[in-house]
Amino acid sequence: MHPRDQTIFALSSGRPPSAIAMIRVSGPQAGLVLTALGGKLPVPRQASRRLLRDSESQPIDDAVVLWFPGPGTATGEDVAEFHIHGGRAVLSALLAAISLIPNTRAAEPGEFTRRAFENGKLDLTEAEGLDDLIHADTDRQRRQALRQLQGLLGDRARDWRERIIEASALIEAGIDFSDEGDVPAELMAPAMKAIKALHDEIAKVLAAQGQAERLREGLVVAIAGEPNVGKSTLINQLARREVAIVSPHAGTTRDVIEVQLDLDGYPVTVIDTAGIRETDDPVEQEGVRRARARAEDADLVLWLVEGERAADPDAMRSLWKSSDGHRPSSSVWIVRNKIDLGGAAAGLSGEFGISASRGDGIPELVDTLVRFAADFFGTTEGALVTRARQRDLLTRASDSLRRSLELVEEGEELAAEELRSAAYALGRLLGRVDVEDVLGAIFQKFCIGK
């Protein structure tokens, strides 16, 4: 039996132990699994209490079961659910009992969602939205993922594809009736008008600055500077917990430490790096190398200095990737630490005075970080594109539409071929044509049981 025809099962709730655990079963044998373990099938979509027994009639658990006959289910197949007590022994016994039933097997990561996609229950953009929803760390990420799951991009892409097909039909009808006087001209005019409108719509979507894609990945802030200026103390303040070792000895931080923060709904990754200095210690050298690499890629660098000391321009310049040794001033902030020991409490524009040990100036720094994040991400409420894959395929569709407008004077056949290419790109966006190469990459990132 082909793996896709087998019945799959998995734990679809959190890790045990827990008060309740939920096992989901999907496939043609789901009903058999339910009757083998819990007796006759319950009324569809109604919870029923059953004593579950294994193949030797030994009791497993007093549970609640549900039966969902296909195709009106999340996966489009027959689905059974077992709501059991969430102890490890109970869970292990039930999974073992299910695995003994012929043509059943443990589900792979994302396989339930992949079956839903393959059975037409959701398109690929909605599946990507579900993946983003599972991995959302902040409320803004959650809202964006939910809009995608509800078809924000998929519905638009289906509409665009239908309109491309309609315009293509007009052009190809003109080709078929090319020997009948003014018929082609009457068909070409509305087709070109429709294509122009479509191109403008998709181009407008692509003109956005990619805020939604950035929101998925989050803002990366690197804390950098010379050794022993308080970088680890600052990251502990921002995280509100001890995530980095604080020591008066220079070179304590040897590796890159990352902390995920939720700043007013914006996802921010703060990186504590090793102190930037020349050293003969090979381990510390590797730490400095990693610090420079992460700071180069960061969206914002907080460069820490002590009090009124001047920032070392050579050390700062070593972090920048650009050939001229500069990067936008808005993405580098000078943070003057240890103001409680004397020195400037406030610096020039773009500088901050803090005491990482006492917390002085930290609220003001965080407020400014929130405003920076708001400007960085921009508005994402109406954003359609959340992934590079989506942007790439929309770009291909837009380019094909543009070329069809340019080529119509050279021949309707050439314009019609470009329209077919545009429709094909949107089909790939939705996952309805030739996407086998990307399915594994997408669904393997899902958790097992989803």
Short mmCIF file of C-alpha atoms in Angstrom, two decimals, residues 8 24-27 71-79 111-121:
data_model
loop_
_atom_site.label_atom_id
_atom_site.label_comp_id
_atom_site.label_asym_id
_atom_site.label_seq_id
_atom_site.Cartn_x
_atom_site.Cartn_y
_atom_site.Cartn_z
CA ILE A 8 -1.67 7.86 10.02
CA ARG A 24 -5.53 12.05 16.00
CA VAL A 25 -6.00 9.33 13.39
CA SER A 26 -6.63 10.08 9.70
CA GLY A 27 -7.15 7.77 6.73
CA PRO A 71 -14.65 14.14 3.24
CA GLY A 72 -16.02 16.87 5.49
CA THR A 73 -12.99 16.87 7.79
CA ALA A 74 -9.81 18.89 8.23
CA THR A 75 -7.79 16.41 6.16
CA GLY A 76 -10.59 15.41 3.76
CA GLU A 77 -10.32 11.82 5.06
CA ASP A 78 -12.02 9.83 7.81
CA VAL A 79 -10.70 11.13 11.14
CA GLU A 111 1.54 15.04 7.24
CA PHE A 112 -1.98 15.87 8.45
CA THR A 113 -1.70 19.34 6.91
CA ARG A 114 -0.13 17.92 3.74
CA ARG A 115 -3.10 15.57 3.32
CA ALA A 116 -5.45 18.51 3.82
CA PHE A 117 -3.58 20.33 1.05
CA GLU A 118 -3.58 17.32 -1.28
CA ASN A 119 -7.31 16.81 -0.70
CA GLY A 120 -8.13 20.42 -1.55
CA LYS A 121 -8.95 21.59 1.97
#
